[in-house]
Amino acid sequence: MFDEKQLAQLDPVYFNIITLDDRDVTIQSRNTGHYWYLHCTEYPTEGACIIFHKHRFSHPYHQHGRGNSLHQAIRSIKSHDKWQINGRHR
């Protein structure tokens, strides 16, 4: 599960926080406008999560990856934002 200390580390300046609880976090990057849904599976380790992503609100989510912790998932999202902002290759 995501604990309160981990959830408190979500930056409301960087993210629009849509929903959060001990198992699920839905956020929107204020930099790219992309939506992210993080689901805590606690497998294979406690705090492990699946990272889902979509570009627009009306689009369906697709699996973006996995994280061993909420912190690692947020780093992955910020890395994706940087890649997106700096001109992804098409």
C-alpha positions as a printed NumPy array, in Angstrom:
array([[  0.   ,   0.   ,   0.   ],
       [  1.014,   3.605,  -0.458],
       [  1.493,   5.151,   2.978],
       [  0.706,   8.72 ,   4.   ],
       [  4.374,   9.725,   3.909],
       [  4.661,   8.592,   0.277],
       [  1.4  ,  10.261,  -0.728],
       [  2.491,  13.519,   0.93 ],
       [  5.499,  13.621,  -1.418],
       [  3.258,  14.167,  -4.457],
       [  4.022,  17.73 ,  -5.551],
       [  0.771,  19.687,  -6.125],
       [  2.75 ,  22.288,  -8.084],
       [  3.999,  19.666, -10.563],
       [  0.828,  17.543, -10.569],
       [ -2.874,  18.179, -10.544],
       [ -3.876,  15.552,  -7.963],
       [ -7.194,  14.051,  -9.035],
       [ -7.638,  11.184,  -6.572],
       [ -5.485,   9.306,  -4.14 ],
       [ -5.766,   6.631,  -1.516],
       [ -3.595,   3.827,  -0.173],
       [ -3.901,   1.73 ,  -3.365],
       [ -4.618,   4.13 ,  -6.242],
       [ -3.311,   7.521,  -7.356],
       [ -4.607,   9.493, -10.337],
       [ -2.647,  12.59 , -11.301],
       [ -2.205,  14.921, -14.243],
       [  1.122,  16.44 , -15.187],
       [  0.81 ,  20.211, -15.311],
       [  3.744,  20.213, -17.774],
       [  2.344,  17.929, -20.48 ],
       [ -1.322,  17.579, -19.525],
       [ -0.923,  13.784, -19.564],
       [ -2.874,  11.66 , -17.091],
       [ -1.327,   8.961, -14.937],
       [ -2.969,   6.221, -12.892],
       [ -0.769,   4.347, -10.411],
       [ -2.141,   1.145,  -8.915],
       [ -0.35 ,  -0.433,  -5.963],
       [ -0.159,  -4.197,  -6.46 ],
       [  2.265,  -4.957,  -3.607],
       [  3.756,  -7.589,  -5.879],
       [  6.531,  -8.61 ,  -6.089],
       [  7.378,  -6.24 ,  -3.226],
       [  5.437,  -4.008,  -0.874],
       [  4.772,  -0.678,  -2.577],
       [  5.231,  -2.014,  -6.119],
       [  2.855,  -0.472,  -8.627],
       [  1.671,  -0.527, -12.215],
       [  1.907,   2.761, -14.101],
       [ -0.888,   3.558, -16.567],
       [ -0.817,   6.576, -18.89 ],
       [ -3.005,   8.484, -21.325],
       [ -2.535,  11.674, -23.305],
       [ -6.041,  13.118, -23.053],
       [ -8.923,  12.723, -20.627],
       [-11.133,  11.051, -23.262],
       [ -8.458,   8.496, -24.246],
       [ -8.19 ,   5.055, -22.647],
       [ -5.253,   4.272, -20.368],
       [ -2.436,   2.039, -21.559],
       [  0.178,   0.393, -19.39 ],
       [  3.326,   2.504, -19.299],
       [  5.411,   0.374, -16.966],
       [  5.952,  -0.686, -13.379],
       [  7.594,   0.845, -10.349],
       [  9.042,  -0.684,  -7.205],
       [  7.677,   2.264,  -5.23 ],
       [  5.548,   5.37 ,  -5.623],
       [  8.751,   7.434,  -5.61 ],
       [ 10.209,   5.433,  -8.499],
       [  6.941,   5.731, -10.46 ],
       [  6.966,   9.523, -10.039],
       [ 10.593,   9.651, -11.261],
       [  9.525,   7.658, -14.328],
       [  6.66 ,  10.077, -15.009],
       [  8.925,  13.111, -14.706],
       [ 11.442,  11.456, -17.022],
       [  8.674,  10.841, -19.565],
       [  7.587,  14.488, -19.276],
       [ 11.149,  15.637, -19.946],
       [ 11.338,  13.381, -23.006],
       [  7.948,  14.634, -24.211],
       [  8.792,  18.328, -23.714],
       [ 12.2  ,  18.047, -25.39 ],
       [ 10.635,  16.74 , -28.573],
       [ 10.017,  13.057, -28.766],
       [ 11.016,  11.282, -31.939],
       [  8.094,  10.419, -34.18 ]])
